[in-house]
Coordinates of C-alpha atoms in Angstrom, one line a residue:
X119 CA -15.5 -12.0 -2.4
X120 CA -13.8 -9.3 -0.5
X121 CA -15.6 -5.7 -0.4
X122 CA -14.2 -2.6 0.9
X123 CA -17.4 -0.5 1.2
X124 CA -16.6 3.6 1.9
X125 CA -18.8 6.1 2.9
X126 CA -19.0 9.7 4.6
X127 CA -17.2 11.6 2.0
X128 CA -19.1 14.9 1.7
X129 CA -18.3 18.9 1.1
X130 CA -17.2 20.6 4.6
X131 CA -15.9 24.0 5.3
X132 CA -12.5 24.5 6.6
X133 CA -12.1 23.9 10.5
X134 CA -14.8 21.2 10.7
X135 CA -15.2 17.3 10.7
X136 CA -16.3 14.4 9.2
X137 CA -15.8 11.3 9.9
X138 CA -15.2 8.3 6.9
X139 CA -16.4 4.6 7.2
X140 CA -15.2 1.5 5.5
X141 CA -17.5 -1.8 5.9
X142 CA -14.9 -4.7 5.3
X143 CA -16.5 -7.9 4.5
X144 CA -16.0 -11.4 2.5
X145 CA -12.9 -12.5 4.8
X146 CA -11.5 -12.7 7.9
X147 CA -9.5 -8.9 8.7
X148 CA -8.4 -9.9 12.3
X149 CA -5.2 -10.7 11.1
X150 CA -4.7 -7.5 8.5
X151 CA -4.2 -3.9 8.7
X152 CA -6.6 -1.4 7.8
X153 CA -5.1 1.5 6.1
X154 CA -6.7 5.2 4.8
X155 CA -5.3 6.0 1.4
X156 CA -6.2 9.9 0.0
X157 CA -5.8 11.0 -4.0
X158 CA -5.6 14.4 -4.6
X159 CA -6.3 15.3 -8.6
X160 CA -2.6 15.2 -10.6
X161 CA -1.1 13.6 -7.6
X162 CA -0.1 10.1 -6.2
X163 CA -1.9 8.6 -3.9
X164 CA -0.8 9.2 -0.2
X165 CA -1.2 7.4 3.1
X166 CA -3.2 8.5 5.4
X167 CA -3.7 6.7 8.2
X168 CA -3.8 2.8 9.6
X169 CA -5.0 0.3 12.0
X170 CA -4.8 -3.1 13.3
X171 CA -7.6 -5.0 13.9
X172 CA -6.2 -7.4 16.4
X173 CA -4.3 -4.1 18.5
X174 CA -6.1 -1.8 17.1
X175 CA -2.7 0.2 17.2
X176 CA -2.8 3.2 15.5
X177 CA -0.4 5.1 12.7
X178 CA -0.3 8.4 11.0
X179 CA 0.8 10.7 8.1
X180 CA 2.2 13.7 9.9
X181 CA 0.0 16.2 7.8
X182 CA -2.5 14.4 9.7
X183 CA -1.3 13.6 13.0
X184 CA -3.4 15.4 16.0
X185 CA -6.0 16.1 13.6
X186 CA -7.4 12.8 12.3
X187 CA -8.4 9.3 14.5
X188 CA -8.4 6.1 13.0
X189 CA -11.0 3.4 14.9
X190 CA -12.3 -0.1 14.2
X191 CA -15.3 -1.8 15.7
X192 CA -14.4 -5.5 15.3
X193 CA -18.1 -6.4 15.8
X194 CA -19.3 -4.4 12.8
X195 CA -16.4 -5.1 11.0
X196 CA -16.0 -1.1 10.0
X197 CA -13.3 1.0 10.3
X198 CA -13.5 4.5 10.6
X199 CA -11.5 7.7 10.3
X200 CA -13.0 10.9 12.0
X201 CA -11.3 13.8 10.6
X202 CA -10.8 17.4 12.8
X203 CA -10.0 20.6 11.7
X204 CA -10.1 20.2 7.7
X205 CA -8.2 21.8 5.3
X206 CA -8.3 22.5 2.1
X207 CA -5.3 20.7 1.4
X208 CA -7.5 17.6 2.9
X209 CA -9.4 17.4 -0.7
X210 CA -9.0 14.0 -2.2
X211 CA -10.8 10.5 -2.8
X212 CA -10.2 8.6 0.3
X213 CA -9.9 5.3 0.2
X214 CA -9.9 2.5 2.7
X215 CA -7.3 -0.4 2.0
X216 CA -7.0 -4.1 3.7
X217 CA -3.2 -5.7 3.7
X218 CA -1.9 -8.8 5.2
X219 CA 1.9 -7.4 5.8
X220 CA 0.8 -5.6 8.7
X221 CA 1.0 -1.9 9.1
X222 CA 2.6 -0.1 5.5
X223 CA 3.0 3.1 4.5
X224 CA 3.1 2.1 0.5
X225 CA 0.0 1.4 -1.5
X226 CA 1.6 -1.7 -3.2
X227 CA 1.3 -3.2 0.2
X228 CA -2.3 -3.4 0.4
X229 CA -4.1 -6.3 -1.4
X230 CA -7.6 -5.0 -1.1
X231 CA -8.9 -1.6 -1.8
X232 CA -12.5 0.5 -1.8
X233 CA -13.8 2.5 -4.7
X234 CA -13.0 5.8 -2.7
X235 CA -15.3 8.6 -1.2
X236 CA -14.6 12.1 -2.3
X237 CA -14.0 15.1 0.2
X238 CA -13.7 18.2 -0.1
X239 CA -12.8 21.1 1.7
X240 CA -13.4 24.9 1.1
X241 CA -12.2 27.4 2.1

């Protein structure tokens, strides 16, 4: 079966990095989009970031834009998401979604998702 495995997730002070992976397995992705979902407690779950596997074109929330990268390394079959200069309003599960509509900003568009990986920023 599909599996969307996350990991990274860890406690950082604001200003530094860390960088989230998601191993995708159980299908072929080289037609989907990879997407980067965050969940911040009492509030809806956001988009992030996303990538195509085939392109490996790139899209971005703006809260994150110049501050976050989105990769993929089609022989490993991971995607990854190396976050810059945290903040605390960075603090949320982050999850990594699969879809097969291409890039979307809505979660409804995304058919497969990982259990999340917390993060957290202080301050």
């Amino acid at each position: 079966q599909v599996q969307l495995v996350e990991s990274g997730g860890g406690l950082v002070q604001a200003g530094g990095s860390l960088t989230l992976s998601c191993a995708a397995s159980g299908r072929t992705f080289s037609d989907y989009a990879m997407a980067w979902f965050r969940q911040a407690p009492g509030k809806e779950r956001e988009f992030v970031a996303a990538i195509t596997w085939s392109y490996g074109s790139t899209y971005y929330a703006d809260s994150v834009k110049g501050r976050f990268t989105a990769s993929r390394d089609n022989a490993k079959n991971t995607v990854s998401l190396q976050m810059n200069s945290l903040k605390p309003e960075d603090t949320a599960v982050y999850y990594c979604a699969a879809g097969s509509r291409g890039i979307r900003y809505s979660r409804y568009d995304y058919n497969y998702w990982g259990q999340g990986t917390q993060v957290t920023v202080s301050s």
